[in-house]
Amino acid sequence: MSEEPVPAEDAEDDEPDWQMASDSDAEFPADDERVRALRKIAEDVYGESSESRQLSAVLYRVSDLYDPDGDTSPEEIYLNVRHIMNIKEQGGLRR
């Protein structure tokens, strides 16, 4: 028996909304195995559709969180994904 998902506005979880927590103190320790796994998945989902390419890019950016040489943050990833979704919602860059 599966339960219906709780709407986001009713969910009580400890994870901050990155838009609201821009100065988060979350830490992402270097983890080469996690970097390799995320990048492998990113390669696997990359395809012909714009959606698969976007998902691949997001996964690759998330892998940068665990790469000691990566230069990103959850906030940057969140804002980038939100920007992509806004552009997509408006019909793309070349309307």
mmCIF file of N, CA and C in Angstrom:
data_model
loop_
_atom_site.group_PDB
_atom_site.id
_atom_site.type_symbol
_atom_site.label_atom_id
_atom_site.label_comp_id
_atom_site.label_asym_id
_atom_site.label_seq_id
_atom_site.Cartn_x
_atom_site.Cartn_y
_atom_site.Cartn_z
ATOM 1 N N MET A 1 0.842 -1.183 0.000
ATOM 2 C CA MET A 1 0.000 0.000 0.000
ATOM 3 C C MET A 1 0.883 1.241 0.000
ATOM 4 N N SER A 2 0.737 2.075 -0.997
ATOM 5 C CA SER A 2 1.566 3.272 -1.054
ATOM 6 C C SER A 2 0.743 4.487 -0.651
ATOM 7 N N GLU A 3 1.425 5.379 0.030
ATOM 8 C CA GLU A 3 0.772 6.612 0.451
ATOM 9 C C GLU A 3 0.936 7.663 -0.625
ATOM 10 N N GLU A 4 -0.011 8.570 -0.693
ATOM 11 C CA GLU A 4 0.103 9.665 -1.652
ATOM 12 C C GLU A 4 1.149 10.639 -1.149
ATOM 13 N N PRO A 5 1.902 11.249 -2.061
ATOM 14 C CA PRO A 5 2.928 12.202 -1.635
ATOM 15 C C PRO A 5 2.308 13.414 -0.954
ATOM 16 N N VAL A 6 3.030 13.935 0.007
ATOM 17 C CA VAL A 6 2.599 15.122 0.728
ATOM 18 C C VAL A 6 2.971 16.335 -0.101
ATOM 19 N N PRO A 7 2.036 17.264 -0.341
ATOM 20 C CA PRO A 7 2.386 18.480 -1.089
ATOM 21 C C PRO A 7 3.541 19.214 -0.413
ATOM 22 N N ALA A 8 4.377 19.845 -1.218
ATOM 23 C CA ALA A 8 5.581 20.508 -0.703
ATOM 24 C C ALA A 8 5.271 21.508 0.394
ATOM 25 N N GLU A 9 4.162 22.228 0.255
ATOM 26 C CA GLU A 9 3.870 23.235 1.257
ATOM 27 C C GLU A 9 3.457 22.621 2.587
ATOM 28 N N ASP A 10 3.055 21.342 2.592
ATOM 29 C CA ASP A 10 2.661 20.673 3.818
ATOM 30 C C ASP A 10 3.773 19.796 4.381
ATOM 31 N N ALA A 11 4.799 19.569 3.604
ATOM 32 C CA ALA A 11 5.873 18.673 4.036
ATOM 33 C C ALA A 11 6.703 19.335 5.124
ATOM 34 N N GLU A 12 7.014 18.540 6.113
ATOM 35 C CA GLU A 12 7.885 19.026 7.168
ATOM 36 C C GLU A 12 9.177 18.253 7.076
ATOM 37 N N ASP A 13 10.191 18.844 6.491
ATOM 38 C CA ASP A 13 11.482 18.190 6.461
ATOM 39 C C ASP A 13 12.540 19.194 6.867
ATOM 40 N N ASP A 14 13.694 18.672 7.160
ATOM 41 C CA ASP A 14 14.774 19.515 7.662
ATOM 42 C C ASP A 14 15.620 20.111 6.557
ATOM 43 N N GLU A 15 15.356 19.735 5.310
ATOM 44 C CA GLU A 15 16.131 20.258 4.200
ATOM 45 C C GLU A 15 15.680 21.678 3.875
ATOM 46 N N PRO A 16 16.621 22.609 3.832
ATOM 47 C CA PRO A 16 16.255 23.992 3.507
ATOM 48 C C PRO A 16 15.968 24.165 2.021
ATOM 49 N N ASP A 17 15.133 25.119 1.695
ATOM 50 C CA ASP A 17 14.945 25.527 0.312
ATOM 51 C C ASP A 17 16.142 26.420 0.001
ATOM 52 N N TRP A 18 16.949 26.038 -0.980
ATOM 53 C CA TRP A 18 18.194 26.770 -1.245
ATOM 54 C C TRP A 18 17.951 28.207 -1.644
ATOM 55 N N GLN A 19 16.794 28.490 -2.196
ATOM 56 C CA GLN A 19 16.480 29.867 -2.539
ATOM 57 C C GLN A 19 16.378 30.710 -1.268
ATOM 58 N N MET A 20 15.897 30.093 -0.223
ATOM 59 C CA MET A 20 15.704 30.815 1.031
ATOM 60 C C MET A 20 16.939 30.731 1.931
ATOM 61 N N ALA A 21 17.833 29.828 1.655
ATOM 62 C CA ALA A 21 18.997 29.603 2.507
ATOM 63 C C ALA A 21 20.282 29.805 1.709
ATOM 64 N N SER A 22 20.443 30.980 1.180
ATOM 65 C CA SER A 22 21.576 31.223 0.288
ATOM 66 C C SER A 22 22.927 31.149 0.991
ATOM 67 N N ASP A 23 22.956 31.279 2.294
ATOM 68 C CA ASP A 23 24.217 31.204 3.025
ATOM 69 C C ASP A 23 24.302 29.899 3.818
ATOM 70 N N SER A 24 23.872 28.832 3.205
ATOM 71 C CA SER A 24 23.862 27.525 3.854
ATOM 72 C C SER A 24 25.258 27.131 4.302
ATOM 73 N N ASP A 25 25.325 26.422 5.412
ATOM 74 C CA ASP A 25 26.611 25.941 5.895
ATOM 75 C C ASP A 25 26.777 24.442 5.625
ATOM 76 N N ALA A 26 25.993 23.919 4.677
ATOM 77 C CA ALA A 26 26.093 22.506 4.321
ATOM 78 C C ALA A 26 27.487 22.210 3.795
ATOM 79 N N GLU A 27 28.009 21.031 4.163
ATOM 80 C CA GLU A 27 29.334 20.633 3.712
ATOM 81 C C GLU A 27 29.220 19.389 2.840
ATOM 82 N N PHE A 28 30.050 19.321 1.838
ATOM 83 C CA PHE A 28 30.077 18.206 0.916
ATOM 84 C C PHE A 28 31.519 17.732 0.820
ATOM 85 N N PRO A 29 31.898 16.795 1.698
ATOM 86 C CA PRO A 29 33.288 16.340 1.701
ATOM 87 C C PRO A 29 33.655 15.649 0.394
ATOM 88 N N ALA A 30 34.905 15.794 0.014
ATOM 89 C CA ALA A 30 35.396 15.169 -1.219
ATOM 90 C C ALA A 30 35.103 13.671 -1.190
ATOM 91 N N ASP A 31 34.596 13.166 -2.302
ATOM 92 C CA ASP A 31 34.228 11.753 -2.400
ATOM 93 C C ASP A 31 34.367 11.334 -3.854
ATOM 94 N N ASP A 32 35.558 10.828 -4.196
ATOM 95 C CA ASP A 32 35.845 10.464 -5.584
ATOM 96 C C ASP A 32 34.883 9.412 -6.126
ATOM 97 N N GLU A 33 34.486 8.468 -5.290
ATOM 98 C CA GLU A 33 33.558 7.422 -5.748
ATOM 99 C C GLU A 33 32.200 8.025 -6.117
ATOM 100 N N ARG A 34 31.731 8.954 -5.325
ATOM 101 C CA ARG A 34 30.456 9.614 -5.616
ATOM 102 C C ARG A 34 30.562 10.454 -6.883
ATOM 103 N N VAL A 35 31.679 11.138 -7.063
ATOM 104 C CA VAL A 35 31.902 11.932 -8.279
ATOM 105 C C VAL A 35 31.824 11.025 -9.504
ATOM 106 N N ARG A 36 32.543 9.902 -9.463
ATOM 107 C CA ARG A 36 32.541 8.972 -10.602
ATOM 108 C C ARG A 36 31.139 8.426 -10.862
ATOM 109 N N ALA A 37 30.418 8.053 -9.797
ATOM 110 C CA ALA A 37 29.075 7.485 -9.967
ATOM 111 C C ALA A 37 28.122 8.501 -10.581
ATOM 112 N N LEU A 38 28.136 9.724 -10.087
ATOM 113 C CA LEU A 38 27.240 10.755 -10.620
ATOM 114 C C LEU A 38 27.574 11.078 -12.070
ATOM 115 N N ARG A 39 28.843 11.142 -12.387
ATOM 116 C CA ARG A 39 29.237 11.453 -13.762
ATOM 117 C C ARG A 39 28.924 10.301 -14.713
ATOM 118 N N LYS A 40 29.013 9.083 -14.227
ATOM 119 C CA LYS A 40 28.629 7.925 -15.043
ATOM 120 C C LYS A 40 27.136 7.978 -15.341
ATOM 121 N N ILE A 41 26.331 8.281 -14.343
ATOM 122 C CA ILE A 41 24.889 8.403 -14.553
ATOM 123 C C ILE A 41 24.604 9.546 -15.521
ATOM 124 N N ALA A 42 25.318 10.661 -15.365
ATOM 125 C CA ALA A 42 25.141 11.796 -16.276
ATOM 126 C C ALA A 42 25.420 11.382 -17.713
ATOM 127 N N GLU A 43 26.459 10.592 -17.929
ATOM 128 C CA GLU A 43 26.769 10.103 -19.276
ATOM 129 C C GLU A 43 25.664 9.183 -19.790
ATOM 130 N N ASP A 44 25.146 8.329 -18.892
ATOM 131 C CA ASP A 44 24.107 7.377 -19.285
ATOM 132 C C ASP A 44 22.800 8.054 -19.688
ATOM 133 N N VAL A 45 22.427 9.149 -19.016
ATOM 134 C CA VAL A 45 21.141 9.780 -19.320
ATOM 135 C C VAL A 45 21.232 10.792 -20.452
ATOM 136 N N TYR A 46 22.447 11.190 -20.814
ATOM 137 C CA TYR A 46 22.613 12.154 -21.893
ATOM 138 C C TYR A 46 22.068 11.553 -23.189
ATOM 139 N N GLY A 47 21.207 12.274 -23.844
ATOM 140 C CA GLY A 47 20.616 11.757 -25.070
ATOM 141 C C GLY A 47 20.282 12.859 -26.037
ATOM 142 N N GLU A 48 19.349 12.568 -26.921
ATOM 143 C CA GLU A 48 18.963 13.507 -27.976
ATOM 144 C C GLU A 48 18.038 14.616 -27.474
ATOM 145 N N SER A 49 17.240 14.341 -26.456
ATOM 146 C CA SER A 49 16.262 15.336 -26.013
ATOM 147 C C SER A 49 16.913 16.410 -25.144
ATOM 148 N N SER A 50 16.330 17.586 -25.165
ATOM 149 C CA SER A 50 16.860 18.668 -24.335
ATOM 150 C C SER A 50 16.719 18.330 -22.853
ATOM 151 N N GLU A 51 15.664 17.597 -22.512
ATOM 152 C CA GLU A 51 15.453 17.223 -21.113
ATOM 153 C C GLU A 51 16.564 16.298 -20.618
ATOM 154 N N SER A 52 16.945 15.324 -21.440
ATOM 155 C CA SER A 52 17.999 14.400 -21.015
ATOM 156 C C SER A 52 19.337 15.133 -20.907
ATOM 157 N N ARG A 53 19.573 16.080 -21.781
ATOM 158 C CA ARG A 53 20.806 16.863 -21.711
ATOM 159 C C ARG A 53 20.817 17.761 -20.478
ATOM 160 N N GLN A 54 19.659 18.346 -20.160
ATOM 161 C CA GLN A 54 19.573 19.189 -18.962
ATOM 162 C C GLN A 54 19.804 18.364 -17.699
ATOM 163 N N LEU A 55 19.177 17.187 -17.634
ATOM 164 C CA LEU A 55 19.365 16.329 -16.470
ATOM 165 C C LEU A 55 20.823 15.908 -16.353
ATOM 166 N N SER A 56 21.432 15.580 -17.464
ATOM 167 C CA SER A 56 22.837 15.210 -17.465
ATOM 168 C C SER A 56 23.696 16.354 -16.923
ATOM 169 N N ALA A 57 23.416 17.568 -17.353
ATOM 170 C CA ALA A 57 24.177 18.733 -16.889
ATOM 171 C C ALA A 57 23.999 18.950 -15.391
ATOM 172 N N VAL A 58 22.779 18.784 -14.907
ATOM 173 C CA VAL A 58 22.515 18.957 -13.472
ATOM 174 C C VAL A 58 23.288 17.902 -12.675
ATOM 175 N N LEU A 59 23.235 16.655 -13.121
ATOM 176 C CA LEU A 59 23.967 15.597 -12.416
ATOM 177 C C LEU A 59 25.468 15.875 -12.405
ATOM 178 N N TYR A 60 25.978 16.364 -13.511
ATOM 179 C CA TYR A 60 27.401 16.672 -13.575
ATOM 180 C C TYR A 60 27.738 17.800 -12.594
ATOM 181 N N ARG A 61 26.882 18.818 -12.536
ATOM 182 C CA ARG A 61 27.113 19.921 -11.588
ATOM 183 C C ARG A 61 27.037 19.441 -10.146
ATOM 184 N N VAL A 62 26.104 18.541 -9.854
ATOM 185 C CA VAL A 62 26.001 17.987 -8.501
ATOM 186 C C VAL A 62 27.278 17.220 -8.171
ATOM 187 N N SER A 63 27.835 16.523 -9.143
ATOM 188 C CA SER A 63 29.081 15.795 -8.885
ATOM 189 C C SER A 63 30.201 16.752 -8.486
ATOM 190 N N ASP A 64 30.155 17.975 -8.992
ATOM 191 C CA ASP A 64 31.171 18.974 -8.635
ATOM 192 C C ASP A 64 31.153 19.308 -7.147
ATOM 193 N N LEU A 65 30.014 19.105 -6.489
ATOM 194 C CA LEU A 65 29.946 19.354 -5.045
ATOM 195 C C LEU A 65 30.933 18.462 -4.288
ATOM 196 N N TYR A 66 31.173 17.263 -4.806
ATOM 197 C CA TYR A 66 32.015 16.281 -4.137
ATOM 198 C C TYR A 66 33.417 16.194 -4.726
ATOM 199 N N ASP A 67 33.671 16.999 -5.745
ATOM 200 C CA ASP A 67 34.977 17.031 -6.394
ATOM 201 C C ASP A 67 35.804 18.118 -5.712
ATOM 202 N N PRO A 68 36.965 17.753 -5.168
ATOM 203 C CA PRO A 68 37.762 18.773 -4.472
ATOM 204 C C PRO A 68 38.165 19.933 -5.384
ATOM 205 N N ASP A 69 38.189 19.690 -6.686
ATOM 206 C CA ASP A 69 38.525 20.750 -7.636
ATOM 207 C C ASP A 69 37.280 21.441 -8.191
ATOM 208 N N GLY A 70 36.094 20.955 -7.810
ATOM 209 C CA GLY A 70 34.844 21.536 -8.298
ATOM 210 C C GLY A 70 34.585 22.889 -7.650
ATOM 211 N N ASP A 71 33.941 23.738 -8.390
ATOM 212 C CA ASP A 71 33.679 25.082 -7.891
ATOM 213 C C ASP A 71 32.191 25.385 -8.044
ATOM 214 N N THR A 72 31.379 24.875 -7.122
ATOM 215 C CA THR A 72 29.945 25.135 -7.151
ATOM 216 C C THR A 72 29.381 24.978 -5.753
ATOM 217 N N SER A 73 28.123 25.283 -5.619
ATOM 218 C CA SER A 73 27.427 25.142 -4.337
ATOM 219 C C SER A 73 25.996 24.716 -4.633
ATOM 220 N N PRO A 74 25.308 24.182 -3.645
ATOM 221 C CA PRO A 74 23.904 23.827 -3.867
ATOM 222 C C PRO A 74 23.085 25.036 -4.324
ATOM 223 N N GLU A 75 23.415 26.180 -3.786
ATOM 224 C CA GLU A 75 22.692 27.393 -4.170
ATOM 225 C C GLU A 75 22.876 27.706 -5.646
ATOM 226 N N GLU A 76 24.113 27.607 -6.122
ATOM 227 C CA GLU A 76 24.388 27.874 -7.530
ATOM 228 C C GLU A 76 23.667 26.880 -8.426
ATOM 229 N N ILE A 77 23.670 25.617 -8.034
ATOM 230 C CA ILE A 77 22.982 24.589 -8.816
ATOM 231 C C ILE A 77 21.489 24.873 -8.849
ATOM 232 N N TYR A 78 20.921 25.180 -7.699
ATOM 233 C CA TYR A 78 19.491 25.485 -7.610
ATOM 234 C C TYR A 78 19.136 26.667 -8.509
ATOM 235 N N LEU A 79 19.895 27.734 -8.417
ATOM 236 C CA LEU A 79 19.595 28.922 -9.216
ATOM 237 C C LEU A 79 19.749 28.640 -10.709
ATOM 238 N N ASN A 80 20.753 27.844 -11.075
ATOM 239 C CA ASN A 80 20.956 27.492 -12.477
ATOM 240 C C ASN A 80 19.792 26.675 -13.015
ATOM 241 N N VAL A 81 19.355 25.677 -12.248
ATOM 242 C CA VAL A 81 18.233 24.839 -12.676
ATOM 243 C C VAL A 81 16.960 25.677 -12.770
ATOM 244 N N ARG A 82 16.747 26.541 -11.806
ATOM 245 C CA ARG A 82 15.567 27.411 -11.827
ATOM 246 C C ARG A 82 15.589 28.309 -13.062
ATOM 247 N N HIS A 83 16.756 28.836 -13.404
ATOM 248 C CA HIS A 83 16.898 29.679 -14.595
ATOM 249 C C HIS A 83 16.579 28.888 -15.861
ATOM 250 N N ILE A 84 17.103 27.670 -15.942
ATOM 251 C CA ILE A 84 16.827 26.814 -17.107
ATOM 252 C C ILE A 84 15.328 26.557 -17.231
ATOM 253 N N MET A 85 14.680 26.245 -16.119
ATOM 254 C CA MET A 85 13.242 25.960 -16.148
ATOM 255 C C MET A 85 12.434 27.196 -16.541
ATOM 256 N N ASN A 86 12.847 28.352 -16.093
ATOM 257 C CA ASN A 86 12.159 29.587 -16.474
ATOM 258 C C ASN A 86 12.279 29.838 -17.974
ATOM 259 N N ILE A 87 13.469 29.628 -18.530
ATOM 260 C CA ILE A 87 13.679 29.813 -19.967
ATOM 261 C C ILE A 87 12.826 28.811 -20.744
ATOM 262 N N LYS A 88 12.837 27.564 -20.293
ATOM 263 C CA LYS A 88 12.057 26.524 -20.960
ATOM 264 C C LYS A 88 10.563 26.862 -20.918
ATOM 265 N N GLU A 89 10.096 27.340 -19.779
ATOM 266 C CA GLU A 89 8.683 27.704 -19.618
ATOM 267 C C GLU A 89 8.286 28.843 -20.572
ATOM 268 N N GLN A 90 9.229 29.727 -20.857
ATOM 269 C CA GLN A 90 8.961 30.859 -21.740
ATOM 270 C C GLN A 90 9.141 30.494 -23.218
ATOM 271 N N GLY A 91 9.455 29.253 -23.502
ATOM 272 C CA GLY A 91 9.572 28.827 -24.886
ATOM 273 C C GLY A 91 10.989 28.750 -25.414
ATOM 274 N N GLY A 92 11.956 28.878 -24.556
ATOM 275 C CA GLY A 92 13.344 28.754 -24.984
ATOM 276 C C GLY A 92 14.006 30.088 -25.260
ATOM 277 N N LEU A 93 15.272 30.021 -25.580
ATOM 278 C CA LEU A 93 16.057 31.231 -25.849
ATOM 279 C C LEU A 93 15.715 31.850 -27.191
ATOM 280 N N ARG A 94 15.402 31.007 -28.162
ATOM 281 C CA ARG A 94 15.137 31.489 -29.523
ATOM 282 C C ARG A 94 13.649 31.340 -29.848
ATOM 283 N N ARG A 95 12.836 32.177 -29.266
ATOM 284 C CA ARG A 95 11.390 32.086 -29.535
ATOM 285 C C ARG A 95 11.039 32.800 -30.791
#
